[in-house]
Structures are given as structure tokens and as C-alpha cells.
Short mmCIF file of C-alpha atoms in Angstrom, two decimals:
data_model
loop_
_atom_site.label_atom_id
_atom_site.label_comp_id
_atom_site.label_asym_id
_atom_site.label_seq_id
_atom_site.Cartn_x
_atom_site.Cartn_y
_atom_site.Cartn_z
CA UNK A 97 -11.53 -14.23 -33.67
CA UNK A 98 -8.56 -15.63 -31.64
CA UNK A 99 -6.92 -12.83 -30.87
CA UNK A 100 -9.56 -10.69 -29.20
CA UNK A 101 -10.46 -13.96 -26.61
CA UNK A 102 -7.07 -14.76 -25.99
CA UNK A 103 -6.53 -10.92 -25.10
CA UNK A 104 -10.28 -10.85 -23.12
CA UNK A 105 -9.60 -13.55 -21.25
CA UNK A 106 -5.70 -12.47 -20.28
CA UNK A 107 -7.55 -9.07 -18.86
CA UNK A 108 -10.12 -11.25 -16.98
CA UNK A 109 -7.36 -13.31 -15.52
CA UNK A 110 -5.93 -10.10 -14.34
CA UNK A 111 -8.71 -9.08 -12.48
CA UNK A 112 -9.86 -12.85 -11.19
CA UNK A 113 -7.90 -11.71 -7.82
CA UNK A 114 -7.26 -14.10 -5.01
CA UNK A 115 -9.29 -13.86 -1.45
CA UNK A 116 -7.17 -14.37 1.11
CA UNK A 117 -9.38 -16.79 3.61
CA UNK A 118 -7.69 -15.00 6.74
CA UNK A 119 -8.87 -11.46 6.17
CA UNK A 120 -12.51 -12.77 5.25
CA UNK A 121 -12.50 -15.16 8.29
CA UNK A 122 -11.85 -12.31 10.12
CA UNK A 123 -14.69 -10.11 8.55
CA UNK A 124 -17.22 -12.63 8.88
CA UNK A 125 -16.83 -12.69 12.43
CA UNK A 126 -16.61 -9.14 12.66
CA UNK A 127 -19.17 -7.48 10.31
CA UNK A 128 -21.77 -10.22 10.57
CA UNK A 129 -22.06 -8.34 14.08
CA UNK A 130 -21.43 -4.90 13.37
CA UNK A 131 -23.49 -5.10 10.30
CA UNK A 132 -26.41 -7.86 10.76
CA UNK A 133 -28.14 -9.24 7.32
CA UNK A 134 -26.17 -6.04 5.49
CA UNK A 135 -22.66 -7.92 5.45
CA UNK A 136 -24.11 -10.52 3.29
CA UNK A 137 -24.97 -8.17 0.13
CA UNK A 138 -21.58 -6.29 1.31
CA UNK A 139 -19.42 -8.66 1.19
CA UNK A 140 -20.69 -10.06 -2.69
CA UNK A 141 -19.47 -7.03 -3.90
CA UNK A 142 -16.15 -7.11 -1.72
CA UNK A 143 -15.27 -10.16 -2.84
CA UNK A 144 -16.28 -9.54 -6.82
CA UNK A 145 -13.79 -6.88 -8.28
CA UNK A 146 -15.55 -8.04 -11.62
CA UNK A 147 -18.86 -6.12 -10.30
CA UNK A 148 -16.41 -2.84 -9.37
CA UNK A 149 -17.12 0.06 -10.32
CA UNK A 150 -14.75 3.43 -10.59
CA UNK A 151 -15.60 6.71 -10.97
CA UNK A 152 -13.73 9.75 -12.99
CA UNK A 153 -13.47 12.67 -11.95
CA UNK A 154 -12.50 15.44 -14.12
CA UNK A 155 -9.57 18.24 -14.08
CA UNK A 156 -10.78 21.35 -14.83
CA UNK A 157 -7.21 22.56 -14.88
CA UNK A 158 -6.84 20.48 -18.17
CA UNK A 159 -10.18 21.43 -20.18
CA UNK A 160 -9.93 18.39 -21.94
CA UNK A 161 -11.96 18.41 -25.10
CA UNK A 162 -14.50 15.42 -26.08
CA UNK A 163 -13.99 14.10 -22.71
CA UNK A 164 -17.83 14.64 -21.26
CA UNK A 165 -19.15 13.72 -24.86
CA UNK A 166 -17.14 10.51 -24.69
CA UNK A 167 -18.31 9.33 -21.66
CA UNK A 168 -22.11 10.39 -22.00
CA UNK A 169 -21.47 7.70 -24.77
CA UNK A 170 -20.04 5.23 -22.69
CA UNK A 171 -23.57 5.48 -20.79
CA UNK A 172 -21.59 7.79 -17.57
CA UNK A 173 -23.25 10.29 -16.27
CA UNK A 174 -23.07 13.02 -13.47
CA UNK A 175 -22.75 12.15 -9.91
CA UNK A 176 -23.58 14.63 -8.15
CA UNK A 177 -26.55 16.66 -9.94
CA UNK A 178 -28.28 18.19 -7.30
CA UNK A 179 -28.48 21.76 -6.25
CA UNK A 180 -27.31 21.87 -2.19
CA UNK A 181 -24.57 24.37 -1.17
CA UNK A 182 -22.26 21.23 -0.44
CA UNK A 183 -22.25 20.57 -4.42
CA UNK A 184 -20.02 23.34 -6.07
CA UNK A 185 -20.53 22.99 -9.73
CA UNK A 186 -16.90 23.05 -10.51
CA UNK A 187 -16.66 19.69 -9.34
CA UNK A 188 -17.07 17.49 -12.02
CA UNK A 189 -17.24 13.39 -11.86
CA UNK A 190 -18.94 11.03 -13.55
CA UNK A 191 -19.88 7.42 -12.40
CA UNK A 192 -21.90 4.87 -14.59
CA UNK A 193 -24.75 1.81 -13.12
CA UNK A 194 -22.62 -1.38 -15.13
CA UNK A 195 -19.48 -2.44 -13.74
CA UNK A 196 -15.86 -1.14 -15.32
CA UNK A 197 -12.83 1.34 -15.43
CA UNK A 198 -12.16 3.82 -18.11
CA UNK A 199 -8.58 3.56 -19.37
CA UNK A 200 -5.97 5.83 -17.20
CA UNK A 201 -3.71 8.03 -17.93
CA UNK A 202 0.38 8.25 -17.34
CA UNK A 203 2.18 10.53 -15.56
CA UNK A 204 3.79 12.83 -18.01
CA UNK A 205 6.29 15.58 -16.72
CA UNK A 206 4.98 18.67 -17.82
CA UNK A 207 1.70 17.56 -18.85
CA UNK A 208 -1.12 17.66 -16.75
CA UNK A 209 -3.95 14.43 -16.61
CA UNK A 210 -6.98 15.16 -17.80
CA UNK A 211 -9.23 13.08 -15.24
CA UNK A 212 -8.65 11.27 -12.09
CA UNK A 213 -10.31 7.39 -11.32
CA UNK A 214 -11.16 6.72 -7.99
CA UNK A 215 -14.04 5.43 -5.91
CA UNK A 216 -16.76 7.54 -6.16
CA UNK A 217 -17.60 7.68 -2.51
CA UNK A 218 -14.15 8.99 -1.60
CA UNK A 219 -15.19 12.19 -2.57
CA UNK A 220 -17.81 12.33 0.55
CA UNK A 221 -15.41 13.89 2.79
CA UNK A 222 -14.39 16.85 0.36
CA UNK A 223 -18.21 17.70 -0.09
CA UNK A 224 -18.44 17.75 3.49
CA UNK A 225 -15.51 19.37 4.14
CA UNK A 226 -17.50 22.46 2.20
CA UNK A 227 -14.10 24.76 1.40
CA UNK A 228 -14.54 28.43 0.35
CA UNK A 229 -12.00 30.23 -1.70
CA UNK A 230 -8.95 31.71 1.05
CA UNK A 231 -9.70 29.25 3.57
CA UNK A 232 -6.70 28.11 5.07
CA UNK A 233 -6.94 23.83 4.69
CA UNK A 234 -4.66 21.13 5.38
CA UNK A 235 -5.18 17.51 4.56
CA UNK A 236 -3.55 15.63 7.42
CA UNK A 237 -2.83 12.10 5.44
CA UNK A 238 -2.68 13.04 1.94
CA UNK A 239 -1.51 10.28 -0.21
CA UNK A 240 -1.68 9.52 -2.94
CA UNK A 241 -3.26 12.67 -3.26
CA UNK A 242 -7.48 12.29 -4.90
CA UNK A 243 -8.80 14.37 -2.24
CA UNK A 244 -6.52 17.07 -2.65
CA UNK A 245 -7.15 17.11 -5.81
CA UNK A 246 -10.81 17.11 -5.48
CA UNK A 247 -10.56 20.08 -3.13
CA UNK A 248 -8.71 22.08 -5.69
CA UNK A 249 -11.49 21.23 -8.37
CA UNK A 250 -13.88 22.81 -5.66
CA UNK A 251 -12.76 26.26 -4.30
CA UNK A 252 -9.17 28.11 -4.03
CA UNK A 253 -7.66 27.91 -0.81
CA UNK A 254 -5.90 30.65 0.81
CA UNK A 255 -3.26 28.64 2.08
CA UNK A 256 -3.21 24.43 1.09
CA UNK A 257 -0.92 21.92 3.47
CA UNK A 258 -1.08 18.72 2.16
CA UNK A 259 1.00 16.45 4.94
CA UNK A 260 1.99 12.71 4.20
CA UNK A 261 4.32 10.86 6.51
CA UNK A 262 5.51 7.64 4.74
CA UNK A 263 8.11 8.34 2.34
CA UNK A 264 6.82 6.43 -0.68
CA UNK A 265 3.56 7.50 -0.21
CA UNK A 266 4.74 11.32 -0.26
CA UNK A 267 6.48 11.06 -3.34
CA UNK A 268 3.43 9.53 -4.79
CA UNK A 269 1.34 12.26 -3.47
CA UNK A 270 4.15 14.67 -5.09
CA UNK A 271 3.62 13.14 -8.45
CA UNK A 272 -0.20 13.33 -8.25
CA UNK A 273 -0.50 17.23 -7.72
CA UNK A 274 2.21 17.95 -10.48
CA UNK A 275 0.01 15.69 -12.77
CA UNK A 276 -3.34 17.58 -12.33
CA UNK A 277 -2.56 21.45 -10.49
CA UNK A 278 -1.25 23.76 -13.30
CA UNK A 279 2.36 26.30 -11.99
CA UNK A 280 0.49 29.25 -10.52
CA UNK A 281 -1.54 27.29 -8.07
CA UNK A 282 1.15 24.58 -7.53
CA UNK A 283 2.97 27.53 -5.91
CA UNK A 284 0.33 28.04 -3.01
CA UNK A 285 0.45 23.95 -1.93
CA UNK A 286 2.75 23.28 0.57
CA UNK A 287 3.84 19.73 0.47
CA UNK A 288 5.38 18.18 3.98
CA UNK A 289 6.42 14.82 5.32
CA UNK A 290 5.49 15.17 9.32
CA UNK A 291 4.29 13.20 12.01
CA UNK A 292 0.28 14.38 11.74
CA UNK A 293 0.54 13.31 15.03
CA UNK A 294 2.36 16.68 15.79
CA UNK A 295 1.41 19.16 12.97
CA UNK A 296 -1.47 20.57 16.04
CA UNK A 297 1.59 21.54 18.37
CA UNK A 298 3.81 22.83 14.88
CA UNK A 299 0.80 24.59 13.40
CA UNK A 300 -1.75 25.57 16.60
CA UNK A 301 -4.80 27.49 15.62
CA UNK A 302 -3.88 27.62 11.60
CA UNK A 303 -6.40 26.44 9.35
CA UNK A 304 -10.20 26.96 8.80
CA UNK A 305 -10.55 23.40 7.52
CA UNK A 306 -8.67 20.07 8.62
CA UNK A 307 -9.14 17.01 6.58
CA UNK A 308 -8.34 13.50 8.22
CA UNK A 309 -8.65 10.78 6.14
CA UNK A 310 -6.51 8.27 8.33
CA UNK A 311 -4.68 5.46 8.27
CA UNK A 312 -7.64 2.45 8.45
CA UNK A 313 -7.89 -1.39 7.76
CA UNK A 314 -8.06 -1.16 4.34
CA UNK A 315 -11.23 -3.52 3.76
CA UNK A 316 -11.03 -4.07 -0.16
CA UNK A 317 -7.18 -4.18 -0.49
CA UNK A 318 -7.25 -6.52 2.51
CA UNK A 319 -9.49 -8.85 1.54
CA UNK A 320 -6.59 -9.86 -1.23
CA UNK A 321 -3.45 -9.90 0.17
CA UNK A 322 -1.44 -12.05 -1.86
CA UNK A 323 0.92 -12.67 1.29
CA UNK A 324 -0.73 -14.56 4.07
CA UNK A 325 1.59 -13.70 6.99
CA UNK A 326 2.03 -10.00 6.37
CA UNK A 327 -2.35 -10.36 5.93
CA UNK A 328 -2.22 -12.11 9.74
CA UNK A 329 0.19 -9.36 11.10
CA UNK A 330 -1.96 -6.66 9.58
CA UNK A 331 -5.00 -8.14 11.58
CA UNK A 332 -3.02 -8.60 14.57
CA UNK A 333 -2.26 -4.85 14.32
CA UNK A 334 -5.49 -3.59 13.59
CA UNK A 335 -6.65 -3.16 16.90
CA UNK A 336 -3.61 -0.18 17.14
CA UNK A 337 -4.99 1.79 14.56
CA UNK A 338 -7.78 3.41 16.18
CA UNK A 339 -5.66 4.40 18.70
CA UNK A 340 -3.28 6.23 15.77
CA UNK A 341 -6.38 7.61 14.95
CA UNK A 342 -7.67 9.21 18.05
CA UNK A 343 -4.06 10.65 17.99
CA UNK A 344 -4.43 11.77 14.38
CA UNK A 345 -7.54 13.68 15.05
CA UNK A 346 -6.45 15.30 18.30
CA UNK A 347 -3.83 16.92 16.39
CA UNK A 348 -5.78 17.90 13.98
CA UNK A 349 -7.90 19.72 16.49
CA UNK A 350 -5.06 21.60 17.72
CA UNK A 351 -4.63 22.64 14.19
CA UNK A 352 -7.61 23.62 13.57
CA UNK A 353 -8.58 27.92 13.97
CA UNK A 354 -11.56 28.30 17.04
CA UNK A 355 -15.17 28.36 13.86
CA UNK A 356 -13.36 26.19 11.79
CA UNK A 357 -14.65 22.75 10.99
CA UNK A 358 -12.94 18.80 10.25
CA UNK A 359 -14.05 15.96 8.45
CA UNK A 360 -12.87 12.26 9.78
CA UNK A 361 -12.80 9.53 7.07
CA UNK A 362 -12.28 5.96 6.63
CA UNK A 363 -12.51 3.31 3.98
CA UNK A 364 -12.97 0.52 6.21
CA UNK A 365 -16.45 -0.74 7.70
CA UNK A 366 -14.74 -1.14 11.08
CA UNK A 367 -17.09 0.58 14.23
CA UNK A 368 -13.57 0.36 16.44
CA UNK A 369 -12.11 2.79 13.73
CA UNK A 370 -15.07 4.70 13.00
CA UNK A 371 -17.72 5.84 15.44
CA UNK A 372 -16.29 4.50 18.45
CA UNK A 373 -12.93 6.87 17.52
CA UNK A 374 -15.27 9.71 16.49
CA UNK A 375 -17.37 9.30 19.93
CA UNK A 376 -14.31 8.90 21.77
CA UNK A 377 -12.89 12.61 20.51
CA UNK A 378 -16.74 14.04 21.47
CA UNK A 379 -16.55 12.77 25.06
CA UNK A 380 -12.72 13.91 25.60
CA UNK A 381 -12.33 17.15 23.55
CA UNK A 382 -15.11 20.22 25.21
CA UNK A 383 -14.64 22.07 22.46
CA UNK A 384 -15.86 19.90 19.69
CA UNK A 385 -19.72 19.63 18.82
CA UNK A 386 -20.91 17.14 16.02
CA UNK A 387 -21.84 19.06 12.59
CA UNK A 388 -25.24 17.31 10.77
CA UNK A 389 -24.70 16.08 7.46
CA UNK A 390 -27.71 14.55 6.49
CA UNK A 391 -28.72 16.89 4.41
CA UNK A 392 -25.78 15.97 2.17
CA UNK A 393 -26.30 12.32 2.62
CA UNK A 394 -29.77 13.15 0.82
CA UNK A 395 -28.38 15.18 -2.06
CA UNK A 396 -26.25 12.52 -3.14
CA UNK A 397 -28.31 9.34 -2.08
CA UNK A 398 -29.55 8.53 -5.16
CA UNK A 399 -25.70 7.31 -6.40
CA UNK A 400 -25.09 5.75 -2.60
CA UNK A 401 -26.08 3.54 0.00
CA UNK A 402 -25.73 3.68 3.51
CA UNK A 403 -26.04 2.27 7.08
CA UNK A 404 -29.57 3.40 8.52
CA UNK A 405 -28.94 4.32 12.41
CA UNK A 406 -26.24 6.14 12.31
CA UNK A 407 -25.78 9.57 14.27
CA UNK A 408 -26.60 12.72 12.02
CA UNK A 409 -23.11 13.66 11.92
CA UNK A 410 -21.60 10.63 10.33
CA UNK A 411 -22.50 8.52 7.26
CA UNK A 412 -21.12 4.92 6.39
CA UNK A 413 -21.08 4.24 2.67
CA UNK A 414 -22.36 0.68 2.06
CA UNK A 415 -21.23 -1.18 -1.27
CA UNK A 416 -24.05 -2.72 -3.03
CA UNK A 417 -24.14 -4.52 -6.34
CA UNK A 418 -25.22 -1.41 -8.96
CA UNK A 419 -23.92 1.05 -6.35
CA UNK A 420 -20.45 -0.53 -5.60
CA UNK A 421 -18.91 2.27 -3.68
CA UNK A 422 -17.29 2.39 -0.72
CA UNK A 423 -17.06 1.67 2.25
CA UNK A 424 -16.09 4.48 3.16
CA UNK A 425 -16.86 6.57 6.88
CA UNK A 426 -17.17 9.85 7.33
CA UNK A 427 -17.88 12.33 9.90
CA UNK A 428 -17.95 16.50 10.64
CA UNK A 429 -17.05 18.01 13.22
CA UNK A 430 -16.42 22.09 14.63
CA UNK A 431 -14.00 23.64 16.83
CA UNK A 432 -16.28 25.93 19.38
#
């Protein structure tokens, strides 16, 4: 019986992460604030990757065989059951109560994955996003690439820009969509490396759908930064991002074809980088009007959690122990 502890309690040490004091110093000031007696039960399951959970979502480019049986087994089931327009059936994922990750796959050239693992609630802003087959879409800040992915497990685009400025974080994005989109349909993704900042002046007027899920604080990789002084820097810098943001999302505006709609998203709690950016673009742009999405928020609250008081037109994903997704932001909007 060695063998197996020695090997249990190697993984265990892997995931016994450290907390780096700064970061939840800085949270504690912030989110006991912003969120009242919530931060408490939020932060528990911040600071426990033990009590993570991860979702997996499935490629239906890959028909893998055995794969729904096997995790029925594993006590996973279907996240998204419900019948509203904003839940295509081709999207498949499945997410399970207990804490865990099922094993992941490698990158093989010329093979394509048969599931993708990711945090369930990153899949909000697809869903919302609501894309029809020959819609024109671009996803602003791509990498490394789940949401593009989810989009192509949920309708055919006409034409599909997925745009990701940092070089690293493009190639990763490049490796993700030759891992899970099959040759025909890799043909109609274009794949670019600009400034989002300037794709609304490049591309004016081009797309039916704009996704911006933007650079944010973020709040779980934060919390363990393994290097105190680039943790500090990233907190002195934080306050910059929602102005990147705003930026971000005017462009994105420009972009985006007079009827056609955007999605905003974040995975950080933050209000500076979330509503306040998102009310900020509603009182400056005359041509925007807030989209409701709470009839989404109910189709899907039964897997999710989140902040009561919010406007109809966003939704903040709260992590709770059971229901450990998020956080992640997002809001709709429409181009008049």
C-alpha cells in the first residue's frame, strides 16, 4: 500500500498551492466592501484549490466514443439542461457537485482533443453572446482560445476573427483551435495578432457579434503568485486596467455592424473593472442600450450563483463551496 500514498500525497502536494498574503491583503480590503458578508464564503473557495471544481466541455468535432457514458459514471452530468433559446443543444459540457479534474489531453498534431476543461462559468458569455449560423463574430482577446471554441460547438459563423495581441498567448490560442476545429472549418477562422484597441478603426461596421473578454485582475491566479514583487506590481497596475478596458470595448463598438450585439466579460470580482467600465461605455457611447439577460441567468441558475442587485444586463458569477465557479462578469450590450 506504499506506493499509492506516496503517489496521493505527491499529487496533493501539487495542488497544496501557496497564498500570497499581498494579493489577499489586498482583497480583503477590497471585496469585504464591494461584496459585504458574500466575500467570506468567496474567498474559502478562492483560497481552497482542493474544493475546485472544472468542467468539460465536449468537441463535437471529435465524436468521441464512451466519453458521455464515462463521465455519467464518474457522477458528471449536464450543465446546461434547460430548454431557453440561449442553450443550443450542440453545446455539450458536463460539470459534477464533488470537487476534481478529469485527466487532459495533449496536443497532438493532426489529431483533434476530444473535450476541453475549463471553468464552467466561462462559458456565460458565449450563451449570451447567442450566435446564429453566418453571423459575422470576432472575439476581441482570444487566448488561449475556450470561448472560441465554445462558439464553434454552438452555431457556424459566417465569418470568425479570433484577435490575440501578446505573442505567447497567440500561439497558444493557435494551438488550441488546431487541437479541437477539424480542416474545412479551420479555413473560415481568421487568426490575427492586433492591437484590439484598433481592430474598430481596421474593421468599422464588420461583425454581427463582438466578444470582449478582456484583460482583468485575474482573482484566482492572483491570489498565488509565487513571486511577491511581480504580485505587488500587478496590484499597483491594476487600477490601469479598466481604463484598457473602456478602450477595448470602444473598439469593439466600432467593430460592431448597427443590430448587432457584444458581450463584456471578466473573471475578476473587481466593480472598477466590471460595472463601473460597463456603466461608463452606457453614459459615453448614444448608441449603446443594455440587453436583459436574466432570463439566462435563470436557465442556468441551478449550476451557479450570483450577486443579487445587479442591473438586468449583467450577472456576476459568485464561487461557492458545491458551486465553485467563477468569478466571472458578464454583460450584453446592442449597437442601435
Amino acid at each position: 500500500f506504499l506506493l499509492p500514498l506516496k503517489l496521493e500525497s505527491k499529487t496533493k502536494g501539487k495542488l497544496q498551492k501557496q497564498i500570497c498574503q499581498v494579493v489577499l491583503d489586498h482583497f480583503e480590503k477590497q471585496y469585504s466592501v464591494e461584496l459585504g458578508d458574500t466575500w467570506t464564503s468567496v474567498r474559502d473557495v478562492l483560497t481552497s484549490p482542493l474544493c475546485w471544481q472544472y468542467a468539460v466541455l465536449l468537441n463535437k468535432f471529435s465524436q468521441p466514443s464512451r466519453l458521455e457514458s464515462n463521465l455519467l459514471g464518474r457522477e458528471y452530468h449536464p450543465a446546461f439542461q434547460g430548454s431557453a433559446p440561449c442553450l443550443p443543444t450542440s453545446l455539450k459540457c458536463y460539470v459534477k457537485r464533488t470537487p476534481g479534474k478529469f485527466p487532459a489531453q495533449k496536443h497532438q498534431a493532426g489529431k483533434l482533443k476530444e473535450y476541453y476543461l475549463l471553468n464552467a462559468a466561462s462559458l456565460l458569455p458565449v450563451l449570451a453572446l447567442e450566435v446564429k449560423d453566418g453571423e459575422d463574430v470576432l472575439d476581441l482577446c482570444a487566448a488561449p482560445g475556450g470561448k472560441s471554441v465554445a462558439i464553434l460547438q454552438c452555431a457556424y459563423p459566417g465569418q470568425f476573427h479570433c484577435n490575440e495581441y501578446d505573442e505567447l498567448r497567440s500561439r497558444w490560442l493557435k494551438q488550441t483551435i488546431e487541437s479541437f476545429i477539424p480542416d474545412p472549418l479551420i479555413n473560415l477562422i481568421t487568426l490575427s495578432k492586433l492591437d484590439g484597441r484598433q481592430i474598430g478603426d481596421l474593421k468599422p461596421e464588420f461583425y454581427d457579434k463582438v466578444l470582449v473578454d478582456a484583460p482583468c485582475s485575474n482573482d484566482r491566479s492572483w491570489l498565488f503568485s509565487s513571486d511577491i514583487q511581480q504580485a505587488a506590481l500587478r496590484l499597483t497596475q491594476r487600477k490601469e486596467l479598466s481604463s484598457l478596458q473602456f478602450q477595448l470595448l470602444r473598439s469593439a463598438i466600432k467593430a460592431l455592424r448597427p443590430g448587432g450585439s457584444l458581450v463584456y466579460s471578466t473573471c475578476t470580482l473587481s466593480k472598477a473593472e466590471n460595472s463601473d467600465v460597463i456603466n461608463l461605455i452606457l453614459n459615453s457611447c448614444s448608441d449603446i442600450v443594455p440587453v436583459d439577460i436574466s432570463e439566462m441567468a435563470k436557465a442556468v441558475s441551478q449550476e451557479f450563483t450570483f450577486l443579487s442587485g445587479t442591473q438586468q444586463h449583467e450577472l456576476l458569477v459568485l464561487p461557492e463551496k458545491g458551486r465553485a465557479w467563477g468569478p466571472m462578469y458578464l454583460a450584453k450590450l446592442k449597437k442601435m
